[in-house]
Each structure stands twice: as C-alpha cells, then as structure tokens.
C-alpha cells in the first residue's frame, strides 16, 4: 500500500450520456434495420451506461453506399486544402470538448481519468491536426500516388477507443477517402460522440459513418464488396480471419495486432528511470496496450536490486475508482478480459513462476485485477509467450547482450521493444537486431502523430502515423 493516502479527488461526471444511441449513417443518427441493440457497461461499477444500436449486414450496406456516394461526389473530388479545413475543425472541436470526451472514455472503458484527460484526448486531437497539415501537401509526401482508394472499412479495439478512431479516420480523410468505422462492442460511446463532432464540423454527409456492433458487424464490413480498404486493430486471431477474407480481392489491408514486448534493462541503466519506464510500460491503461512491455528482461547482475526497487514502486500504485484523479490503475474493460488475465496468471502459478502482488483493497463491484509481477519465469511459460493484455509483468534475466536479443526475439510477435542503457552504441546495436517494429530507447510507450507505428510477423503489417501511414490510403501507380 502507499506510504500515505491522498484524499479522494473525483472528476465530476459531467458527460451527457444518453439513454440510447443509434447508428450514424449519411450524416444522421438512425435506427438499425432490425431494431437490435446492445448494452454498454461501466466496467468499474457494472452499471448499464446506455443502450446502443446493433448494426447488421443491411446497415453495413447502407453505410457503405452512403460513403461511396460521398466519395464520388464530394470528398474525393474536393481539393486537399478544403479537406484540411474540416480536419482542423474536428481537431479544434475535440480540444474544446476534451473534458466531455475524457469523462465519457473513462466511464465506458474503465481507464483512469488522468490518462483519458492527459493522453487519449490530446493525442487524438493531435492526429487530426497533423493529418490536416498533410491534406494539401500529399504530392510532397513521397507516396506512390495521391489518388485515394475510395471507401475505407475500419474496425477498432476497446483499449483506446477514441485514439484508435483518430489513428484510423484522420489519415483516411486527409487522403480523400470516406469511412465506415465499427467501434468495439464494449466501448462505442466516444465514437458516437465523435459522430456529433462530425455534425458540428459540418462534415459532408456520408464522409464518416459509425456502426456500433459485435463481431458479425465487423465481418460484414470487412467482407463488403464495395469497401476498398480495410484497417483493423485488435487480436491476432481476428486479424488472421480478416486476412483470409481479404485475400484474393483488390482490397488494401493494414493490420495492427497483438504483441509481447520485451523491456530490456542493462546493468548500466539509470535504475530509477528504468523502473518508471517498466511500470509505465506494463501498468499504463491496466496493461490493455498491444505494445505493452509485458516481458521484463533484466541483466542478471542487477536483477535483485531492480526487483526490490520495482516492487517498492509498484506498491505505490493506486488501484480504484477510475474517476478519481489520484488513480493509477483502473478497471479491467470486461468480465471476459478479466477471465483471460486470471487464466494466464493461474497458468503461471501452475508452471512454477513466483507471483507477487501488493495487497490492496479492490472494489466490490466491477472488473478488477491488482498489478502483479511474476519472477522465476522461464521462456517456455505461457506468461512469457502469450499476450495477457492486463496488468501482469513477467520477469526474466539475461547475462549478455546476445542473450538479451535472443530472448527478446523468442516470440511470434514483432510490435515493440524497449532498451535501457547509458551507451548509445549499445542502443543502436540492439535496435538493429531486435525484431520489432518500434524500439524505444530509455523510454517506453511514447507516441507522436508524425512517427509511424506498427509491427510485423504476428503483430500485423502496415503502419499508422507519419508519412508511412498515409501510404496505406492511396492507390498504387498501376491501379
């Protein structure tokens, strides 16, 4: 437990949560064809926040048709300088309504309000600002062409609902494409609030369409014959299914999938700084991060000291009400995800890893898992091989840089890694050998709209952000 307790500092619940939400198609909210709905919960309390329309295949067809008309008649022919004005307007509205978005994101997702307020919403606005700047300069971006693809079908996950929306929609609009987006089943509310932003910004009808729904909704969108581009962020298993669906078609595809990142700490690293980076790497957003540093590789000579300092720091984390500004670790997003975290943690116990969890009082209702560290982990343990997607750290040791590289690369994933050392030459040597799309040096989980992000192998392919992310939304010269 912390050395002392802060008084509660609750964020006022001043977001306007409607009792029910419809689909957003062709610039208007509408009822689904079959009238189906789903409930979205507050994972910290299990209270029902709202009923949300459930899109089915006929709704997907309606949205794709609206997006096609908007692309052919309005958005595609529009000069880039004019498109940029809309993106700038969206970015400014996101800033103006930042508190509303942050509160709604925390209620619907379970992440601490401090993270929604200071990371998710500002970075989402930054992506729209950045891509607005590119909209009239695409001929200078070094792209294969400046011709948009057409209609983009986009499916986003529940861990960063608003931010993933921005990662997907901003480059699509900047390059002249229109969008049909499906938010995650458990976190649709900020996407539907974004639909109001599109209306407020006077975005032409059909340019952005938002269809809440379950897996069948996403499958209908991915498989629709008039979708030209598919972008997906989520699990590797679903990514494989999408790749099979798209194979043999002319659709362009980008996949940002799972990860099992190694955070590698050498004996010359600034230990306190590295401890902060390790804690941020795995416990930020309850570990619901595809690039989370879920494997800690620490050099054997400092392992005992590092473990002591790490436990001391983890013991200071505050777990509880996500709406409290003092909270560091909020609620797990769903009962299903909590069961997955427990399954892999129990497997680690059974396989001989040593569990350490700082005793803490967890709320009686909601989905909660205390920050947990496993030591004496072997590379063959499930906790070292499989993506947990929760606040669980697996600690392994190494003796030489060569062994660190071998252990870090001993995974089917290839999304991210971190290196902690004072030697610049060692950082470059490691970065050249680590099989990861992103390598952070003496930091972790740092993002910028101008920097491309993505992986390879079972972490997917394609990039989001930067000029590389724009390339995924324009035609090849031969097409």
Tab-separated table of C-alpha atoms in Angstrom:
chain	number	residue	atom	x	y	z
A	1	UNK	CA	0.000	0.000	0.000
A	2	UNK	CA	1.126	3.620	-0.477
A	3	UNK	CA	3.062	5.268	2.362
A	4	UNK	CA	0.228	7.764	2.749
A	5	UNK	CA	-3.236	8.198	1.310
A	6	UNK	CA	-4.492	11.057	-0.795
A	7	UNK	CA	-7.963	12.358	-0.155
A	8	UNK	CA	-10.354	11.385	-2.957
A	9	UNK	CA	-10.283	13.768	-5.911
A	10	UNK	CA	-13.241	12.684	-8.043
A	11	UNK	CA	-13.763	14.092	-11.503
A	12	UNK	CA	-17.286	15.396	-11.904
A	13	UNK	CA	-19.381	13.170	-14.132
A	14	UNK	CA	-20.370	15.948	-16.494
A	15	UNK	CA	-20.587	13.992	-19.754
A	16	UNK	CA	-24.059	13.823	-21.244
A	17	UNK	CA	-24.684	10.074	-21.539
A	18	UNK	CA	-27.860	9.372	-23.457
A	19	UNK	CA	-30.140	6.505	-22.556
A	20	UNK	CA	-29.819	5.142	-26.083
A	21	UNK	CA	-27.756	5.699	-29.238
A	22	UNK	CA	-28.472	4.930	-32.888
A	23	UNK	CA	-26.237	4.278	-35.857
A	24	UNK	CA	-24.533	7.212	-37.579
A	25	UNK	CA	-25.155	6.893	-41.314
A	26	UNK	CA	-25.037	9.556	-44.043
A	27	UNK	CA	-24.657	12.383	-41.557
A	28	UNK	CA	-27.594	11.427	-39.344
A	29	UNK	CA	-28.338	9.138	-36.419
A	30	UNK	CA	-30.659	6.339	-37.465
A	31	UNK	CA	-32.239	3.165	-36.123
A	32	UNK	CA	-30.877	-0.196	-37.257
A	33	UNK	CA	-32.882	-2.164	-39.796
A	34	UNK	CA	-33.735	-4.990	-37.398
A	35	UNK	CA	-34.055	-2.812	-34.291
A	36	UNK	CA	-31.433	-4.732	-32.312
A	37	UNK	CA	-29.380	-3.182	-29.522
A	38	UNK	CA	-26.630	-3.960	-27.031
A	39	UNK	CA	-25.818	-2.576	-23.599
A	40	UNK	CA	-22.554	-0.881	-22.782
A	41	UNK	CA	-21.373	-1.110	-19.166
A	42	UNK	CA	-19.198	0.919	-16.854
A	43	UNK	CA	-16.546	-1.732	-16.055
A	44	UNK	CA	-15.746	-0.092	-12.712
A	45	UNK	CA	-19.310	-0.488	-11.405
A	46	UNK	CA	-21.074	-2.830	-13.857
A	47	UNK	CA	-23.836	-0.255	-14.257
A	48	UNK	CA	-25.502	-0.009	-17.665
A	49	UNK	CA	-24.492	3.277	-19.248
A	50	UNK	CA	-26.628	3.172	-22.379
A	51	UNK	CA	-28.353	1.019	-24.955
A	52	UNK	CA	-26.587	1.170	-28.299
A	53	UNK	CA	-27.971	0.189	-31.676
A	54	UNK	CA	-26.609	-3.052	-33.120
A	55	UNK	CA	-25.741	-2.792	-36.804
A	56	UNK	CA	-26.265	-5.810	-39.046
A	57	UNK	CA	-25.400	-6.556	-42.668
A	58	UNK	CA	-28.201	-4.360	-44.169
A	59	UNK	CA	-26.975	-1.421	-42.061
A	60	UNK	CA	-23.419	-2.016	-43.238
A	61	UNK	CA	-24.615	-1.979	-46.841
A	62	UNK	CA	-26.498	1.267	-46.258
A	63	UNK	CA	-23.433	2.923	-44.689
A	64	UNK	CA	-21.069	1.733	-47.426
A	65	UNK	CA	-23.420	3.054	-50.093
A	66	UNK	CA	-23.561	6.438	-48.346
A	67	UNK	CA	-19.761	6.503	-48.088
A	68	UNK	CA	-19.433	5.601	-51.775
A	69	UNK	CA	-21.713	8.435	-52.862
A	70	UNK	CA	-19.866	10.902	-50.633
A	71	UNK	CA	-16.524	9.750	-52.017
A	72	UNK	CA	-17.520	10.007	-55.663
A	73	UNK	CA	-19.492	13.248	-55.499
A	74	UNK	CA	-17.992	15.311	-52.683
A	75	UNK	CA	-14.972	14.178	-50.688
A	76	UNK	CA	-12.839	12.538	-53.369
A	77	UNK	CA	-13.003	15.484	-55.824
A	78	UNK	CA	-12.604	18.070	-53.051
A	79	UNK	CA	-9.247	19.941	-53.110
A	80	UNK	CA	-6.894	18.951	-50.311
A	81	UNK	CA	-6.875	22.460	-48.901
A	82	UNK	CA	-10.631	22.250	-48.400
A	83	UNK	CA	-10.432	18.826	-46.773
A	84	UNK	CA	-7.791	20.209	-44.420
A	85	UNK	CA	-10.226	22.809	-43.107
A	86	UNK	CA	-12.600	20.083	-41.959
A	87	UNK	CA	-9.822	18.141	-40.227
A	88	UNK	CA	-8.615	21.282	-38.452
A	89	UNK	CA	-12.177	21.997	-37.389
A	90	UNK	CA	-12.582	18.480	-35.991
A	91	UNK	CA	-9.312	18.811	-34.079
A	92	UNK	CA	-10.368	22.089	-32.516
A	93	UNK	CA	-13.761	20.734	-31.501
A	94	UNK	CA	-12.058	17.743	-29.860
A	95	UNK	CA	-9.975	20.193	-27.848
A	96	UNK	CA	-12.985	22.298	-26.932
A	97	UNK	CA	-14.929	19.224	-25.787
A	98	UNK	CA	-11.934	17.495	-24.236
A	99	UNK	CA	-13.416	17.186	-20.738
A	100	UNK	CA	-16.601	15.634	-22.113
A	101	UNK	CA	-14.648	13.088	-24.153
A	102	UNK	CA	-12.299	12.243	-21.273
A	103	UNK	CA	-15.135	11.599	-18.831
A	104	UNK	CA	-17.082	9.501	-21.315
A	105	UNK	CA	-13.995	7.474	-22.238
A	106	UNK	CA	-13.288	6.674	-18.593
A	107	UNK	CA	-16.901	5.738	-17.851
A	108	UNK	CA	-17.149	3.429	-20.849
A	109	UNK	CA	-13.629	1.970	-20.817
A	110	UNK	CA	-12.517	1.885	-17.157
A	111	UNK	CA	-9.176	3.648	-17.643
A	112	UNK	CA	-8.136	6.343	-15.143
A	113	UNK	CA	-9.465	9.814	-15.884
A	114	UNK	CA	-5.914	11.119	-15.679
A	115	UNK	CA	-4.947	9.025	-18.698
A	116	UNK	CA	-8.066	9.877	-20.702
A	117	UNK	CA	-7.580	13.568	-19.938
A	118	UNK	CA	-3.810	13.819	-20.426
A	119	UNK	CA	-3.095	11.195	-23.108
A	120	UNK	CA	-6.015	9.862	-25.102
A	121	UNK	CA	-7.956	13.009	-25.935
A	122	UNK	CA	-4.986	15.365	-26.569
A	123	UNK	CA	-3.271	12.786	-28.766
A	124	UNK	CA	-6.478	12.147	-30.720
A	125	UNK	CA	-6.756	15.877	-31.461
A	126	UNK	CA	-3.066	15.954	-32.392
A	127	UNK	CA	-3.610	13.290	-35.044
A	128	UNK	CA	-6.290	15.377	-36.721
A	129	UNK	CA	-4.099	18.482	-36.586
A	130	UNK	CA	-1.149	16.574	-38.045
A	131	UNK	CA	-3.087	14.999	-40.883
A	132	UNK	CA	-4.853	18.256	-41.677
A	133	UNK	CA	-1.411	19.622	-42.440
A	134	UNK	CA	-0.785	16.863	-44.975
A	135	UNK	CA	-4.122	17.098	-46.798
A	136	UNK	CA	-2.924	19.706	-49.336
A	137	UNK	CA	0.713	18.510	-49.463
A	138	UNK	CA	0.338	14.860	-50.443
A	139	UNK	CA	2.409	15.341	-53.589
A	140	UNK	CA	5.366	16.156	-51.302
A	141	UNK	CA	4.928	13.144	-49.000
A	142	UNK	CA	6.805	10.647	-51.150
A	143	UNK	CA	3.692	8.494	-51.632
A	144	UNK	CA	3.103	6.050	-54.508
A	145	UNK	CA	0.372	8.399	-55.745
A	146	UNK	CA	-2.047	10.976	-54.390
A	147	UNK	CA	-5.187	9.159	-55.567
A	148	UNK	CA	-7.469	7.980	-52.750
A	149	UNK	CA	-8.654	4.383	-52.625
A	150	UNK	CA	-12.353	5.031	-52.028
A	151	UNK	CA	-14.296	3.642	-49.061
A	152	UNK	CA	-12.308	2.560	-46.000
A	153	UNK	CA	-13.807	-0.019	-43.654
A	154	UNK	CA	-12.201	0.389	-40.243
A	155	UNK	CA	-12.535	-1.779	-37.125
A	156	UNK	CA	-11.057	-0.556	-33.842
A	157	UNK	CA	-10.485	-2.135	-30.400
A	158	UNK	CA	-11.686	-1.300	-26.904
A	159	UNK	CA	-8.395	-0.336	-25.250
A	160	UNK	CA	-8.049	3.160	-26.792
A	161	UNK	CA	-11.466	3.809	-28.367
A	162	UNK	CA	-11.108	7.495	-29.252
A	163	UNK	CA	-7.389	7.397	-30.004
A	164	UNK	CA	-7.698	4.395	-32.330
A	165	UNK	CA	-10.569	6.170	-34.067
A	166	UNK	CA	-8.298	9.153	-34.688
A	167	UNK	CA	-5.455	6.917	-35.904
A	168	UNK	CA	-7.817	5.430	-38.473
A	169	UNK	CA	-10.083	8.266	-39.580
A	170	UNK	CA	-7.601	11.160	-39.772
A	171	UNK	CA	-5.280	9.706	-42.480
A	172	UNK	CA	-8.242	8.305	-44.418
A	173	UNK	CA	-9.915	11.706	-44.626
A	174	UNK	CA	-6.672	13.575	-45.307
A	175	UNK	CA	-6.027	11.450	-48.394
A	176	UNK	CA	-9.572	11.834	-49.749
A	177	UNK	CA	-11.200	8.568	-48.650
A	178	UNK	CA	-14.528	8.159	-46.899
A	179	UNK	CA	-15.011	5.932	-43.855
A	180	UNK	CA	-17.289	3.337	-42.328
A	181	UNK	CA	-15.995	2.627	-38.823
A	182	UNK	CA	-17.048	-0.050	-36.349
A	183	UNK	CA	-16.101	0.680	-32.727
A	184	UNK	CA	-15.592	-2.133	-30.228
A	185	UNK	CA	-18.677	-3.767	-28.789
A	186	UNK	CA	-17.818	-2.774	-25.196
A	187	UNK	CA	-16.696	0.833	-25.850
A	188	UNK	CA	-18.830	2.560	-28.519
A	189	UNK	CA	-19.723	5.793	-26.732
A	190	UNK	CA	-16.831	8.112	-27.645
A	191	UNK	CA	-17.113	7.034	-31.286
A	192	UNK	CA	-20.775	8.015	-31.228
A	193	UNK	CA	-19.896	11.297	-29.539
A	194	UNK	CA	-17.373	11.819	-32.328
A	195	UNK	CA	-20.278	11.476	-34.746
A	196	UNK	CA	-21.729	14.590	-33.110
A	197	UNK	CA	-18.384	16.315	-33.702
A	198	UNK	CA	-18.683	15.464	-37.402
A	199	UNK	CA	-22.096	17.118	-37.442
A	200	UNK	CA	-20.788	20.123	-35.527
A	201	UNK	CA	-17.928	20.478	-38.016
A	202	UNK	CA	-20.420	20.356	-40.928
A	203	UNK	CA	-18.599	17.383	-42.420
A	204	UNK	CA	-20.452	16.419	-45.617
A	205	UNK	CA	-22.948	13.569	-45.063
A	206	UNK	CA	-21.564	10.109	-45.717
A	207	UNK	CA	-17.898	11.021	-45.292
A	208	UNK	CA	-17.797	9.364	-41.851
A	209	UNK	CA	-20.247	6.641	-40.844
A	210	UNK	CA	-20.145	4.869	-37.478
A	211	UNK	CA	-21.731	1.471	-36.910
A	212	UNK	CA	-21.626	0.037	-33.386
A	213	UNK	CA	-21.970	-3.697	-33.260
A	214	UNK	CA	-20.413	-7.042	-32.454
A	215	UNK	CA	-18.111	-9.358	-34.391
A	216	UNK	CA	-20.695	-10.077	-37.088
A	217	UNK	CA	-20.894	-6.351	-37.853
A	218	UNK	CA	-17.156	-6.161	-38.381
A	219	UNK	CA	-17.204	-9.278	-40.553
A	220	UNK	CA	-19.927	-7.785	-42.751
A	221	UNK	CA	-17.929	-4.586	-43.138
A	222	UNK	CA	-14.662	-6.358	-43.962
A	223	UNK	CA	-16.371	-8.612	-46.490
A	224	UNK	CA	-18.446	-5.933	-48.214
A	225	UNK	CA	-17.585	-5.900	-51.938
A	226	UNK	CA	-17.641	-2.090	-52.211
A	227	UNK	CA	-15.111	-1.489	-49.442
A	228	UNK	CA	-11.733	-0.633	-50.969
A	229	UNK	CA	-9.552	-0.560	-47.877
A	230	UNK	CA	-9.684	-2.450	-44.574
A	231	UNK	CA	-7.855	-1.263	-41.453
A	232	UNK	CA	-8.019	-3.339	-38.301
A	233	UNK	CA	-6.526	-3.075	-34.828
A	234	UNK	CA	-7.181	-5.972	-32.497
A	235	UNK	CA	-6.268	-9.558	-31.745
A	236	UNK	CA	-4.013	-11.674	-33.922
A	237	UNK	CA	-6.689	-14.350	-34.198
A	238	UNK	CA	-9.233	-11.946	-35.689
A	239	UNK	CA	-6.509	-10.416	-37.853
A	240	UNK	CA	-5.887	-13.813	-39.434
A	241	UNK	CA	-9.596	-14.184	-40.201
A	242	UNK	CA	-9.655	-10.746	-41.833
A	243	UNK	CA	-6.576	-11.554	-43.923
A	244	UNK	CA	-8.297	-14.704	-45.197
A	245	UNK	CA	-11.428	-12.722	-46.084
A	246	UNK	CA	-9.492	-10.064	-47.973
A	247	UNK	CA	-7.150	-12.497	-49.742
A	248	UNK	CA	-7.850	-12.663	-53.470
A	249	UNK	CA	-9.656	-9.326	-53.550
A	250	UNK	CA	-8.327	-5.933	-54.586
A	251	UNK	CA	-8.812	-4.515	-51.100
A	252	UNK	CA	-5.837	-2.892	-49.432
A	253	UNK	CA	-5.256	-4.133	-45.880
A	254	UNK	CA	-3.386	-2.986	-42.790
A	255	UNK	CA	-3.356	-4.965	-39.554
A	256	UNK	CA	-2.115	-3.814	-36.147
A	257	UNK	CA	-2.355	-6.863	-33.932
A	258	UNK	CA	-1.011	-8.285	-30.677
A	259	UNK	CA	2.379	-8.001	-29.057
A	260	UNK	CA	4.606	-9.403	-26.340
A	261	UNK	CA	7.140	-6.626	-25.998
A	262	UNK	CA	10.443	-7.030	-24.176
A	263	UNK	CA	11.637	-4.190	-21.958
A	264	UNK	CA	15.398	-4.804	-21.666
A	265	UNK	CA	17.347	-3.292	-18.764
A	266	UNK	CA	21.173	-3.407	-18.776
A	267	UNK	CA	23.359	-3.078	-15.697
A	268	UNK	CA	24.489	0.443	-16.651
A	269	UNK	CA	20.932	1.777	-16.964
A	270	UNK	CA	19.696	4.529	-14.626
A	271	UNK	CA	17.720	2.166	-12.421
A	272	UNK	CA	15.082	4.521	-11.040
A	273	UNK	CA	14.378	5.873	-14.512
A	274	UNK	CA	14.163	2.336	-15.866
A	275	UNK	CA	11.795	1.304	-13.069
A	276	UNK	CA	9.463	4.152	-14.022
A	277	UNK	CA	9.646	3.092	-17.648
A	278	UNK	CA	8.905	-0.528	-16.816
A	279	UNK	CA	5.928	0.447	-14.636
A	280	UNK	CA	4.589	2.742	-17.349
A	281	UNK	CA	5.237	0.080	-19.963
A	282	UNK	CA	3.029	-2.558	-18.341
A	283	UNK	CA	0.600	-0.860	-15.937
A	284	UNK	CA	-0.414	2.109	-18.101
A	285	UNK	CA	-4.046	1.609	-19.169
A	286	UNK	CA	-4.230	-1.548	-16.979
A	287	UNK	CA	-1.850	-3.244	-19.400
A	288	UNK	CA	-4.511	-3.033	-22.125
A	289	UNK	CA	-1.877	-1.979	-24.648
A	290	UNK	CA	-0.798	-4.010	-27.677
A	291	UNK	CA	2.774	-2.744	-27.323
A	292	UNK	CA	2.862	-3.140	-23.526
A	293	UNK	CA	6.248	-4.119	-22.097
A	294	UNK	CA	4.853	-7.319	-20.637
A	295	UNK	CA	8.238	-9.083	-20.542
A	296	UNK	CA	10.982	-7.523	-18.424
A	297	UNK	CA	14.479	-8.738	-19.322
A	298	UNK	CA	16.891	-7.501	-16.657
A	299	UNK	CA	20.632	-8.163	-16.597
A	300	UNK	CA	21.463	-10.780	-14.006
A	301	UNK	CA	23.976	-8.676	-12.092
A	302	UNK	CA	21.329	-6.090	-11.103
A	303	UNK	CA	18.267	-8.365	-11.014
A	304	UNK	CA	17.932	-8.468	-7.215
A	305	UNK	CA	18.313	-4.703	-6.773
A	306	UNK	CA	15.983	-3.980	-9.662
A	307	UNK	CA	13.353	-6.355	-8.298
A	308	UNK	CA	13.448	-4.630	-4.911
A	309	UNK	CA	13.016	-1.162	-6.403
A	310	UNK	CA	10.356	-2.360	-8.813
A	311	UNK	CA	8.261	-3.851	-6.013
A	312	UNK	CA	8.603	-0.697	-3.970
A	313	UNK	CA	7.369	1.381	-6.909
A	314	UNK	CA	4.507	-0.960	-7.827
A	315	UNK	CA	3.428	-0.848	-4.193
A	316	UNK	CA	2.808	2.886	-4.587
A	317	UNK	CA	0.296	2.464	-7.421
A	318	UNK	CA	-3.249	3.362	-6.524
A	319	UNK	CA	-5.919	0.979	-7.786
A	320	UNK	CA	-9.553	2.021	-7.692
A	321	UNK	CA	-12.182	4.428	-8.958
A	322	UNK	CA	-11.142	5.478	-12.483
A	323	UNK	CA	-12.917	8.784	-11.992
A	324	UNK	CA	-10.566	9.688	-9.125
A	325	UNK	CA	-7.701	11.856	-10.363
A	326	UNK	CA	-5.321	10.048	-7.982
A	327	UNK	CA	-5.967	6.614	-9.513
A	328	UNK	CA	-3.094	4.960	-11.366
A	329	UNK	CA	-4.727	1.636	-12.326
A	330	UNK	CA	-8.402	1.468	-13.190
A	331	UNK	CA	-10.817	-1.319	-14.057
A	332	UNK	CA	-10.315	-4.158	-16.499
A	333	UNK	CA	-12.525	-3.483	-19.501
A	334	UNK	CA	-14.791	-6.529	-19.318
A	335	UNK	CA	-15.558	-9.752	-17.472
A	336	UNK	CA	-14.277	-11.680	-20.493
A	337	UNK	CA	-10.894	-9.939	-20.398
A	338	UNK	CA	-10.640	-10.380	-16.630
A	339	UNK	CA	-11.167	-14.122	-17.081
A	340	UNK	CA	-8.337	-14.191	-19.636
A	341	UNK	CA	-5.960	-12.397	-17.261
A	342	UNK	CA	-6.817	-14.775	-14.440
A	343	UNK	CA	-6.371	-17.819	-16.680
A	344	UNK	CA	-2.833	-16.878	-17.706
A	345	UNK	CA	-1.881	-15.834	-14.178
A	346	UNK	CA	-3.108	-19.154	-12.785
A	347	UNK	CA	-1.148	-20.942	-15.502
A	348	UNK	CA	1.993	-19.096	-14.390
A	349	UNK	CA	1.404	-20.294	-10.838
A	350	UNK	CA	0.975	-23.868	-12.048
A	351	UNK	CA	4.149	-23.720	-14.149
A	352	UNK	CA	6.306	-22.602	-11.243
A	353	UNK	CA	6.607	-18.819	-11.628
A	354	UNK	CA	6.544	-16.816	-8.395
A	355	UNK	CA	3.651	-14.344	-8.092
A	356	UNK	CA	3.975	-11.065	-6.237
A	357	UNK	CA	1.055	-8.695	-5.723
A	358	UNK	CA	0.988	-5.782	-3.316
A	359	UNK	CA	-2.020	-6.267	-1.013
A	360	UNK	CA	-4.684	-3.729	-1.887
A	361	UNK	CA	-8.394	-3.247	-1.369
A	362	UNK	CA	-10.269	-3.836	-4.610
A	363	UNK	CA	-13.826	-2.529	-5.112
A	364	UNK	CA	-16.677	-4.963	-4.517
A	365	UNK	CA	-18.256	-4.387	-7.924
A	366	UNK	CA	-16.674	-4.125	-11.327
A	367	UNK	CA	-13.803	-5.937	-13.018
A	368	UNK	CA	-10.504	-5.587	-11.165
A	369	UNK	CA	-7.059	-7.140	-11.164
A	370	UNK	CA	-4.271	-5.831	-8.962
A	371	UNK	CA	-0.862	-5.052	-10.544
A	372	UNK	CA	1.080	-8.316	-10.495
A	373	UNK	CA	4.720	-9.280	-11.062
A	374	UNK	CA	5.905	-12.828	-11.828
A	375	UNK	CA	9.545	-13.751	-11.224
A	376	UNK	CA	11.394	-17.013	-11.887
A	377	UNK	CA	9.723	-17.038	-15.291
A	378	UNK	CA	11.067	-19.397	-17.945
A	379	UNK	CA	10.797	-18.574	-21.672
A	380	UNK	CA	8.534	-21.615	-22.117
A	381	UNK	CA	5.941	-20.418	-19.597
A	382	UNK	CA	2.643	-19.256	-21.073
A	383	UNK	CA	3.002	-15.964	-19.194
A	384	UNK	CA	6.171	-15.305	-21.228
A	385	UNK	CA	4.734	-16.407	-24.569
A	386	UNK	CA	1.091	-15.321	-24.734
A	387	UNK	CA	-0.365	-11.837	-24.737
A	388	UNK	CA	-2.050	-11.224	-21.373
A	389	UNK	CA	-3.414	-7.751	-22.145
A	390	UNK	CA	-3.588	-6.917	-18.463
A	391	UNK	CA	-1.513	-5.527	-15.560
A	392	UNK	CA	0.793	-8.552	-15.353
A	393	UNK	CA	4.586	-8.417	-15.748
A	394	UNK	CA	6.785	-11.470	-16.453
A	395	UNK	CA	10.412	-11.049	-15.334
A	396	UNK	CA	13.291	-12.939	-16.961
A	397	UNK	CA	17.061	-12.404	-16.693
A	398	UNK	CA	19.987	-12.408	-19.117
A	399	UNK	CA	23.778	-12.180	-18.923
A	400	UNK	CA	24.984	-10.837	-22.279
A	401	UNK	CA	23.540	-8.545	-24.973
A	402	UNK	CA	23.426	-11.522	-27.350
A	403	UNK	CA	21.317	-13.476	-24.864
A	404	UNK	CA	19.037	-10.460	-24.381
A	405	UNK	CA	18.410	-10.264	-28.127
A	406	UNK	CA	17.766	-13.998	-28.360
A	407	UNK	CA	15.257	-13.934	-25.501
A	408	UNK	CA	13.554	-10.763	-26.720
A	409	UNK	CA	13.114	-12.236	-30.212
A	410	UNK	CA	11.820	-15.548	-28.862
A	411	UNK	CA	8.220	-14.675	-29.668
A	412	UNK	CA	5.944	-14.909	-32.704
A	413	UNK	CA	5.118	-11.222	-32.288
A	414	UNK	CA	7.091	-8.246	-33.568
A	415	UNK	CA	5.495	-4.999	-32.463
A	416	UNK	CA	7.718	-3.170	-29.978
A	417	UNK	CA	10.638	-3.324	-27.556
A	418	UNK	CA	12.479	-1.083	-25.093
A	419	UNK	CA	16.192	-0.770	-24.295
A	420	UNK	CA	17.597	0.826	-21.135
A	421	UNK	CA	21.315	1.629	-21.114
A	422	UNK	CA	23.608	4.656	-20.985
A	423	UNK	CA	25.584	3.504	-24.054
A	424	UNK	CA	24.335	4.949	-27.323
A	425	UNK	CA	26.304	2.375	-29.309
A	426	UNK	CA	24.555	-0.440	-27.437
A	427	UNK	CA	21.151	1.107	-28.141
A	428	UNK	CA	21.905	1.155	-31.878
A	429	UNK	CA	23.344	-2.381	-31.765
A	430	UNK	CA	20.232	-3.697	-30.020
A	431	UNK	CA	17.784	-1.780	-32.206
A	432	UNK	CA	19.407	-3.257	-35.301
A	433	UNK	CA	18.876	-6.805	-34.010
A	434	UNK	CA	15.542	-6.652	-32.197
A	435	UNK	CA	12.722	-7.952	-34.360
A	436	UNK	CA	10.226	-5.225	-33.508
A	437	UNK	CA	8.535	-2.503	-35.499
A	438	UNK	CA	9.195	0.102	-32.785
A	439	UNK	CA	12.175	0.212	-30.423
A	440	UNK	CA	12.163	2.773	-27.617
A	441	UNK	CA	15.442	3.846	-26.036
A	442	UNK	CA	15.410	4.831	-22.327
A	443	UNK	CA	11.674	5.420	-22.535
A	444	UNK	CA	8.544	3.448	-23.358
A	445	UNK	CA	5.016	3.978	-24.689
A	446	UNK	CA	5.805	7.324	-26.306
A	447	UNK	CA	3.779	8.209	-29.390
A	448	UNK	CA	3.708	11.044	-31.888
A	449	UNK	CA	1.422	11.508	-34.906
A	450	UNK	CA	4.465	12.129	-37.116
A	451	UNK	CA	6.077	8.809	-36.172
A	452	UNK	CA	4.906	5.583	-37.858
A	453	UNK	CA	3.764	2.747	-35.621
A	454	UNK	CA	3.261	-0.919	-36.471
A	455	UNK	CA	4.834	-4.351	-36.464
A	456	UNK	CA	5.359	-7.480	-38.487
A	457	UNK	CA	5.038	-11.267	-38.133
A	458	UNK	CA	2.010	-11.982	-35.889
A	459	UNK	CA	1.823	-8.305	-34.910
A	460	UNK	CA	0.493	-7.459	-38.363
A	461	UNK	CA	1.711	-5.275	-41.195
A	462	UNK	CA	1.359	-1.730	-42.385
A	463	UNK	CA	1.999	1.485	-40.476
A	464	UNK	CA	-0.170	4.136	-38.837
A	465	UNK	CA	1.041	7.691	-38.304
A	466	UNK	CA	3.582	9.704	-40.224
A	467	UNK	CA	4.023	9.632	-43.992
A	468	UNK	CA	4.084	5.830	-43.910
A	469	UNK	CA	0.542	5.808	-42.547
A	470	UNK	CA	-0.689	7.978	-45.403
A	471	UNK	CA	0.620	5.464	-47.950
A	472	UNK	CA	-1.925	2.889	-46.790
A	473	UNK	CA	-4.765	5.091	-48.086
A	474	UNK	CA	-3.618	5.903	-51.611
A	475	UNK	CA	-3.566	3.822	-54.771
A	476	UNK	CA	-0.514	2.180	-56.238
A	477	UNK	CA	0.526	3.761	-59.565
A	478	UNK	CA	-0.701	0.747	-61.549
A	479	UNK	CA	-4.185	0.735	-60.020
